[in-house]
Amino acid sequence: MPLVVAPVGKLLRIIKILAEDKVSEKLVKMGIVVNKTITIVSSDKGRVVCMINNGKVALDSELATKIFVQEEV
């Protein structure tokens, strides 16, 4: 499921990123890579705030639709 519609407060694993190279490089610098776990702290009007690598990252809805996650069991 796209990160933009994923549940708040659940542990998620990034399974796919559909972004252009320039955007992908920026995501890598923020620690957002495939197989990394992430938790959504809040989601409001498409803006998603996530906890990753002990830090918070805010993503706009356009970018959050390009990051696909699955809930960790």
PDB file of N, CA and C in Angstrom:
ATOM      1  N   MET A   1       0.845  -1.167   0.000  1.00  0.00           N
ATOM      2  CA  MET A   1       0.000   0.000   0.000  1.00  0.00           C
ATOM      3  C   MET A   1       0.898   1.240   0.000  1.00  0.00           C
ATOM      4  N   PRO A   2       0.443   2.327  -0.601  1.00  0.00           N
ATOM      5  CA  PRO A   2       1.226   3.562  -0.569  1.00  0.00           C
ATOM      6  C   PRO A   2       1.303   4.127   0.854  1.00  0.00           C
ATOM      7  N   LEU A   3       2.398   4.727   1.183  1.00  0.00           N
ATOM      8  CA  LEU A   3       2.610   5.285   2.518  1.00  0.00           C
ATOM      9  C   LEU A   3       1.529   6.298   2.880  1.00  0.00           C
ATOM     10  N   VAL A   4       1.022   7.015   1.909  1.00  0.00           N
ATOM     11  CA  VAL A   4       0.030   8.054   2.155  1.00  0.00           C
ATOM     12  C   VAL A   4      -1.275   7.511   2.748  1.00  0.00           C
ATOM     13  N   VAL A   5      -1.577   6.239   2.536  1.00  0.00           N
ATOM     14  CA  VAL A   5      -2.803   5.640   3.078  1.00  0.00           C
ATOM     15  C   VAL A   5      -2.526   4.585   4.155  1.00  0.00           C
ATOM     16  N   ALA A   6      -1.288   4.442   4.558  1.00  0.00           N
ATOM     17  CA  ALA A   6      -0.919   3.450   5.570  1.00  0.00           C
ATOM     18  C   ALA A   6      -1.398   3.901   6.955  1.00  0.00           C
ATOM     19  N   PRO A   7      -1.616   2.952   7.866  1.00  0.00           N
ATOM     20  CA  PRO A   7      -2.126   3.293   9.199  1.00  0.00           C
ATOM     21  C   PRO A   7      -1.086   4.005  10.075  1.00  0.00           C
ATOM     22  N   VAL A   8      -1.569   4.929  10.870  1.00  0.00           N
ATOM     23  CA  VAL A   8      -0.730   5.674  11.813  1.00  0.00           C
ATOM     24  C   VAL A   8      -0.397   4.777  13.004  1.00  0.00           C
ATOM     25  N   GLY A   9       0.853   4.843  13.462  1.00  0.00           N
ATOM     26  CA  GLY A   9       1.254   4.138  14.677  1.00  0.00           C
ATOM     27  C   GLY A   9       1.661   2.687  14.493  1.00  0.00           C
ATOM     28  N   LYS A  10       1.574   2.157  13.298  1.00  0.00           N
ATOM     29  CA  LYS A  10       1.953   0.759  13.044  1.00  0.00           C
ATOM     30  C   LYS A  10       3.380   0.698  12.489  1.00  0.00           C
ATOM     31  N   LEU A  11       4.078  -0.376  12.807  1.00  0.00           N
ATOM     32  CA  LEU A  11       5.404  -0.601  12.252  1.00  0.00           C
ATOM     33  C   LEU A  11       5.243  -1.089  10.820  1.00  0.00           C
ATOM     34  N   LEU A  12       5.882  -0.396   9.889  1.00  0.00           N
ATOM     35  CA  LEU A  12       5.761  -0.705   8.463  1.00  0.00           C
ATOM     36  C   LEU A  12       7.136  -0.974   7.878  1.00  0.00           C
ATOM     37  N   ARG A  13       7.171  -1.789   6.836  1.00  0.00           N
ATOM     38  CA  ARG A  13       8.419  -2.046   6.110  1.00  0.00           C
ATOM     39  C   ARG A  13       8.281  -1.486   4.706  1.00  0.00           C
ATOM     40  N   ILE A  14       9.287  -0.744   4.272  1.00  0.00           N
ATOM     41  CA  ILE A  14       9.293  -0.199   2.916  1.00  0.00           C
ATOM     42  C   ILE A  14       9.600  -1.339   1.957  1.00  0.00           C
ATOM     43  N   ILE A  15       8.717  -1.560   0.973  1.00  0.00           N
ATOM     44  CA  ILE A  15       8.916  -2.667   0.038  1.00  0.00           C
ATOM     45  C   ILE A  15       9.231  -2.217  -1.379  1.00  0.00           C
ATOM     46  N   LYS A  16       8.893  -0.950  -1.690  1.00  0.00           N
ATOM     47  CA  LYS A  16       9.164  -0.468  -3.046  1.00  0.00           C
ATOM     48  C   LYS A  16       9.114   1.050  -3.047  1.00  0.00           C
ATOM     49  N   ILE A  17       9.985   1.654  -3.865  1.00  0.00           N
ATOM     50  CA  ILE A  17       9.971   3.103  -4.040  1.00  0.00           C
ATOM     51  C   ILE A  17       9.937   3.386  -5.535  1.00  0.00           C
ATOM     52  N   LEU A  18       8.897   4.084  -5.973  1.00  0.00           N
ATOM     53  CA  LEU A  18       8.728   4.410  -7.388  1.00  0.00           C
ATOM     54  C   LEU A  18       8.997   5.899  -7.587  1.00  0.00           C
ATOM     55  N   ALA A  19      10.257   6.264  -7.620  1.00  0.00           N
ATOM     56  CA  ALA A  19      10.628   7.667  -7.774  1.00  0.00           C
ATOM     57  C   ALA A  19      11.785   7.778  -8.766  1.00  0.00           C
ATOM     58  N   GLU A  20      11.899   8.961  -9.352  1.00  0.00           N
ATOM     59  CA  GLU A  20      13.001   9.222 -10.275  1.00  0.00           C
ATOM     60  C   GLU A  20      14.316   9.205  -9.512  1.00  0.00           C
ATOM     61  N   ASP A  21      15.413   9.051 -10.236  1.00  0.00           N
ATOM     62  CA  ASP A  21      16.734   8.922  -9.608  1.00  0.00           C
ATOM     63  C   ASP A  21      17.056  10.061  -8.642  1.00  0.00           C
ATOM     64  N   LYS A  22      16.772  11.287  -9.064  1.00  0.00           N
ATOM     65  CA  LYS A  22      17.095  12.446  -8.223  1.00  0.00           C
ATOM     66  C   LYS A  22      16.324  12.391  -6.906  1.00  0.00           C
ATOM     67  N   VAL A  23      15.053  12.030  -6.977  1.00  0.00           N
ATOM     68  CA  VAL A  23      14.219  11.922  -5.774  1.00  0.00           C
ATOM     69  C   VAL A  23      14.674  10.735  -4.929  1.00  0.00           C
ATOM     70  N   SER A  24      14.985   9.622  -5.585  1.00  0.00           N
ATOM     71  CA  SER A  24      15.461   8.430  -4.862  1.00  0.00           C
ATOM     72  C   SER A  24      16.733   8.732  -4.086  1.00  0.00           C
ATOM     73  N   GLU A  25      17.639   9.496  -4.673  1.00  0.00           N
ATOM     74  CA  GLU A  25      18.874   9.871  -3.980  1.00  0.00           C
ATOM     75  C   GLU A  25      18.575  10.675  -2.726  1.00  0.00           C
ATOM     76  N   LYS A  26      17.614  11.587  -2.822  1.00  0.00           N
ATOM     77  CA  LYS A  26      17.225  12.395  -1.664  1.00  0.00           C
ATOM     78  C   LYS A  26      16.639  11.509  -0.566  1.00  0.00           C
ATOM     79  N   LEU A  27      15.807  10.540  -0.968  1.00  0.00           N
ATOM     80  CA  LEU A  27      15.214   9.625   0.006  1.00  0.00           C
ATOM     81  C   LEU A  27      16.285   8.791   0.707  1.00  0.00           C
ATOM     82  N   VAL A  28      17.269   8.331  -0.051  1.00  0.00           N
ATOM     83  CA  VAL A  28      18.370   7.549   0.530  1.00  0.00           C
ATOM     84  C   VAL A  28      19.092   8.379   1.587  1.00  0.00           C
ATOM     85  N   LYS A  29      19.333   9.652   1.302  1.00  0.00           N
ATOM     86  CA  LYS A  29      20.012  10.530   2.264  1.00  0.00           C
ATOM     87  C   LYS A  29      19.196  10.706   3.539  1.00  0.00           C
ATOM     88  N   MET A  30      17.862  10.588   3.422  1.00  0.00           N
ATOM     89  CA  MET A  30      16.991  10.684   4.597  1.00  0.00           C
ATOM     90  C   MET A  30      16.826   9.333   5.291  1.00  0.00           C
ATOM     91  N   GLY A  31      17.427   8.274   4.724  1.00  0.00           N
ATOM     92  CA  GLY A  31      17.318   6.945   5.330  1.00  0.00           C
ATOM     93  C   GLY A  31      16.113   6.162   4.880  1.00  0.00           C
ATOM     94  N   ILE A  32      15.407   6.653   3.865  1.00  0.00           N
ATOM     95  CA  ILE A  32      14.213   5.977   3.366  1.00  0.00           C
ATOM     96  C   ILE A  32      14.624   5.079   2.213  1.00  0.00           C
ATOM     97  N   VAL A  33      14.813   3.794   2.521  1.00  0.00           N
ATOM     98  CA  VAL A  33      15.266   2.804   1.548  1.00  0.00           C
ATOM     99  C   VAL A  33      14.446   1.526   1.698  1.00  0.00           C
ATOM    100  N   VAL A  34      14.457   0.716   0.664  1.00  0.00           N
ATOM    101  CA  VAL A  34      13.736  -0.558   0.685  1.00  0.00           C
ATOM    102  C   VAL A  34      14.253  -1.434   1.823  1.00  0.00           C
ATOM    103  N   ASN A  35      13.343  -2.131   2.492  1.00  0.00           N
ATOM    104  CA  ASN A  35      13.573  -3.034   3.629  1.00  0.00           C
ATOM    105  C   ASN A  35      13.768  -2.326   4.958  1.00  0.00           C
ATOM    106  N   LYS A  36      13.725  -1.014   4.989  1.00  0.00           N
ATOM    107  CA  LYS A  36      13.834  -0.260   6.226  1.00  0.00           C
ATOM    108  C   LYS A  36      12.467  -0.194   6.893  1.00  0.00           C
ATOM    109  N   THR A  37      12.430  -0.199   8.217  1.00  0.00           N
ATOM    110  CA  THR A  37      11.149  -0.060   8.913  1.00  0.00           C
ATOM    111  C   THR A  37      10.888   1.419   9.193  1.00  0.00           C
ATOM    112  N   ILE A  38       9.610   1.758   9.234  1.00  0.00           N
ATOM    113  CA  ILE A  38       9.167   3.137   9.371  1.00  0.00           C
ATOM    114  C   ILE A  38       7.838   3.125  10.115  1.00  0.00           C
ATOM    115  N   THR A  39       7.571   4.167  10.881  1.00  0.00           N
ATOM    116  CA  THR A  39       6.295   4.305  11.580  1.00  0.00           C
ATOM    117  C   THR A  39       5.728   5.683  11.272  1.00  0.00           C
ATOM    118  N   ILE A  40       4.461   5.738  10.905  1.00  0.00           N
ATOM    119  CA  ILE A  40       3.817   7.014  10.649  1.00  0.00           C
ATOM    120  C   ILE A  40       3.384   7.596  11.996  1.00  0.00           C
ATOM    121  N   VAL A  41       3.837   8.807  12.262  1.00  0.00           N
ATOM    122  CA  VAL A  41       3.507   9.507  13.502  1.00  0.00           C
ATOM    123  C   VAL A  41       2.190  10.258  13.328  1.00  0.00           C
ATOM    124  N   SER A  42       2.039  10.905  12.168  1.00  0.00           N
ATOM    125  CA  SER A  42       0.788  11.615  11.885  1.00  0.00           C
ATOM    126  C   SER A  42       0.592  11.722  10.380  1.00  0.00           C
ATOM    127  N   SER A  43      -0.648  11.883   9.991  1.00  0.00           N
ATOM    128  CA  SER A  43      -1.007  12.026   8.588  1.00  0.00           C
ATOM    129  C   SER A  43      -2.188  12.981   8.513  1.00  0.00           C
ATOM    130  N   ASP A  44      -1.980  14.106   7.824  1.00  0.00           N
ATOM    131  CA  ASP A  44      -3.022  15.122   7.760  1.00  0.00           C
ATOM    132  C   ASP A  44      -2.998  15.809   6.401  1.00  0.00           C
ATOM    133  N   LYS A  45      -4.112  15.741   5.694  1.00  0.00           N
ATOM    134  CA  LYS A  45      -4.263  16.378   4.385  1.00  0.00           C
ATOM    135  C   LYS A  45      -3.144  15.981   3.422  1.00  0.00           C
ATOM    136  N   GLY A  46      -2.750  14.714   3.479  1.00  0.00           N
ATOM    137  CA  GLY A  46      -1.738  14.204   2.569  1.00  0.00           C
ATOM    138  C   GLY A  46      -0.318  14.329   3.074  1.00  0.00           C
ATOM    139  N   ARG A  47      -0.090  15.181   4.040  1.00  0.00           N
ATOM    140  CA  ARG A  47       1.257  15.318   4.610  1.00  0.00           C
ATOM    141  C   ARG A  47       1.457  14.200   5.623  1.00  0.00           C
ATOM    142  N   VAL A  48       2.555  13.477   5.467  1.00  0.00           N
ATOM    143  CA  VAL A  48       2.832  12.325   6.327  1.00  0.00           C
ATOM    144  C   VAL A  48       4.115  12.580   7.112  1.00  0.00           C
ATOM    145  N   VAL A  49       4.028  12.460   8.424  1.00  0.00           N
ATOM    146  CA  VAL A  49       5.205  12.591   9.279  1.00  0.00           C
ATOM    147  C   VAL A  49       5.560  11.195   9.774  1.00  0.00           C
ATOM    148  N   CYS A  50       6.791  10.781   9.504  1.00  0.00           N
ATOM    149  CA  CYS A  50       7.241   9.418   9.820  1.00  0.00           C
ATOM    150  C   CYS A  50       8.425   9.442  10.775  1.00  0.00           C
ATOM    151  N   MET A  51       8.536   8.363  11.528  1.00  0.00           N
ATOM    152  CA  MET A  51       9.689   8.144  12.391  1.00  0.00           C
ATOM    153  C   MET A  51      10.551   7.095  11.704  1.00  0.00           C
ATOM    154  N   ILE A  52      11.792   7.461  11.412  1.00  0.00           N
ATOM    155  CA  ILE A  52      12.740   6.531  10.791  1.00  0.00           C
ATOM    156  C   ILE A  52      14.137   6.874  11.307  1.00  0.00           C
ATOM    157  N   ASN A  53      14.893   5.858  11.640  1.00  0.00           N
ATOM    158  CA  ASN A  53      16.257   6.058  12.172  1.00  0.00           C
ATOM    159  C   ASN A  53      16.283   7.017  13.356  1.00  0.00           C
ATOM    160  N   ASN A  54      15.333   6.881  14.284  1.00  0.00           N
ATOM    161  CA  ASN A  54      15.257   7.717  15.488  1.00  0.00           C
ATOM    162  C   ASN A  54      15.067   9.200  15.202  1.00  0.00           C
ATOM    163  N   GLY A  55      14.548   9.519  14.018  1.00  0.00           N
ATOM    164  CA  GLY A  55      14.269  10.907  13.671  1.00  0.00           C
ATOM    165  C   GLY A  55      12.963  11.007  12.912  1.00  0.00           C
ATOM    166  N   LYS A  56      12.399  12.206  12.877  1.00  0.00           N
ATOM    167  CA  LYS A  56      11.146  12.430  12.155  1.00  0.00           C
ATOM    168  C   LYS A  56      11.421  13.036  10.794  1.00  0.00           C
ATOM    169  N   VAL A  57      10.633  12.584   9.815  1.00  0.00           N
ATOM    170  CA  VAL A  57      10.729  13.079   8.448  1.00  0.00           C
ATOM    171  C   VAL A  57       9.323  13.413   7.975  1.00  0.00           C
ATOM    172  N   ALA A  58       9.136  14.599   7.392  1.00  0.00           N
ATOM    173  CA  ALA A  58       7.839  14.997   6.846  1.00  0.00           C
ATOM    174  C   ALA A  58       7.876  14.843   5.328  1.00  0.00           C
ATOM    175  N   LEU A  59       6.858  14.198   4.781  1.00  0.00           N
ATOM    176  CA  LEU A  59       6.768  13.977   3.340  1.00  0.00           C
ATOM    177  C   LEU A  59       5.451  14.537   2.824  1.00  0.00           C
ATOM    178  N   ASP A  60       5.485  15.141   1.639  1.00  0.00           N
ATOM    179  CA  ASP A  60       4.222  15.610   1.057  1.00  0.00           C
ATOM    180  C   ASP A  60       3.498  14.428   0.421  1.00  0.00           C
ATOM    181  N   SER A  61       2.232  14.643   0.080  1.00  0.00           N
ATOM    182  CA  SER A  61       1.406  13.540  -0.430  1.00  0.00           C
ATOM    183  C   SER A  61       1.938  12.976  -1.740  1.00  0.00           C
ATOM    184  N   GLU A  62       2.500  13.822  -2.595  1.00  0.00           N
ATOM    185  CA  GLU A  62       3.026  13.345  -3.874  1.00  0.00           C
ATOM    186  C   GLU A  62       4.146  12.327  -3.667  1.00  0.00           C
ATOM    187  N   LEU A  63       5.042  12.633  -2.765  1.00  0.00           N
ATOM    188  CA  LEU A  63       6.144  11.715  -2.486  1.00  0.00           C
ATOM    189  C   LEU A  63       5.664  10.487  -1.719  1.00  0.00           C
ATOM    190  N   ALA A  64       4.745  10.670  -0.787  1.00  0.00           N
ATOM    191  CA  ALA A  64       4.237   9.556   0.023  1.00  0.00           C
ATOM    192  C   ALA A  64       3.464   8.535  -0.814  1.00  0.00           C
ATOM    193  N   THR A  65       2.968   8.938  -1.978  1.00  0.00           N
ATOM    194  CA  THR A  65       2.280   7.980  -2.853  1.00  0.00           C
ATOM    195  C   THR A  65       3.268   7.115  -3.628  1.00  0.00           C
ATOM    196  N   LYS A  66       4.536   7.481  -3.649  1.00  0.00           N
ATOM    197  CA  LYS A  66       5.551   6.741  -4.397  1.00  0.00           C
ATOM    198  C   LYS A  66       6.304   5.734  -3.526  1.00  0.00           C
ATOM    199  N   ILE A  67       6.028   5.752  -2.229  1.00  0.00           N
ATOM    200  CA  ILE A  67       6.689   4.844  -1.288  1.00  0.00           C
ATOM    201  C   ILE A  67       5.660   3.788  -0.855  1.00  0.00           C
ATOM    202  N   PHE A  68       5.965   2.537  -1.135  1.00  0.00           N
ATOM    203  CA  PHE A  68       5.041   1.444  -0.824  1.00  0.00           C
ATOM    204  C   PHE A  68       5.550   0.669   0.382  1.00  0.00           C
ATOM    205  N   VAL A  69       4.612   0.362   1.274  1.00  0.00           N
ATOM    206  CA  VAL A  69       4.954  -0.306   2.532  1.00  0.00           C
ATOM    207  C   VAL A  69       4.011  -1.477   2.784  1.00  0.00           C
ATOM    208  N   GLN A  70       4.422  -2.331   3.708  1.00  0.00           N
ATOM    209  CA  GLN A  70       3.549  -3.379   4.206  1.00  0.00           C
ATOM    210  C   GLN A  70       3.690  -3.405   5.713  1.00  0.00           C
ATOM    211  N   GLU A  71       2.609  -3.776   6.378  1.00  0.00           N
ATOM    212  CA  GLU A  71       2.607  -3.814   7.830  1.00  0.00           C
ATOM    213  C   GLU A  71       3.457  -4.989   8.317  1.00  0.00           C
ATOM    214  N   GLU A  72       4.283  -4.723   9.319  1.00  0.00           N
ATOM    215  CA  GLU A  72       5.095  -5.775   9.923  1.00  0.00           C
ATOM    216  C   GLU A  72       4.215  -6.631  10.822  1.00  0.00           C
ATOM    217  N   VAL A  73       4.456  -7.912  10.813  1.00  0.00           N
ATOM    218  CA  VAL A  73       3.661  -8.827  11.625  1.00  0.00           C
ATOM    219  C   VAL A  73       4.362  -9.138  12.928  1.00  0.00           C
TER     220      VAL A  73
END
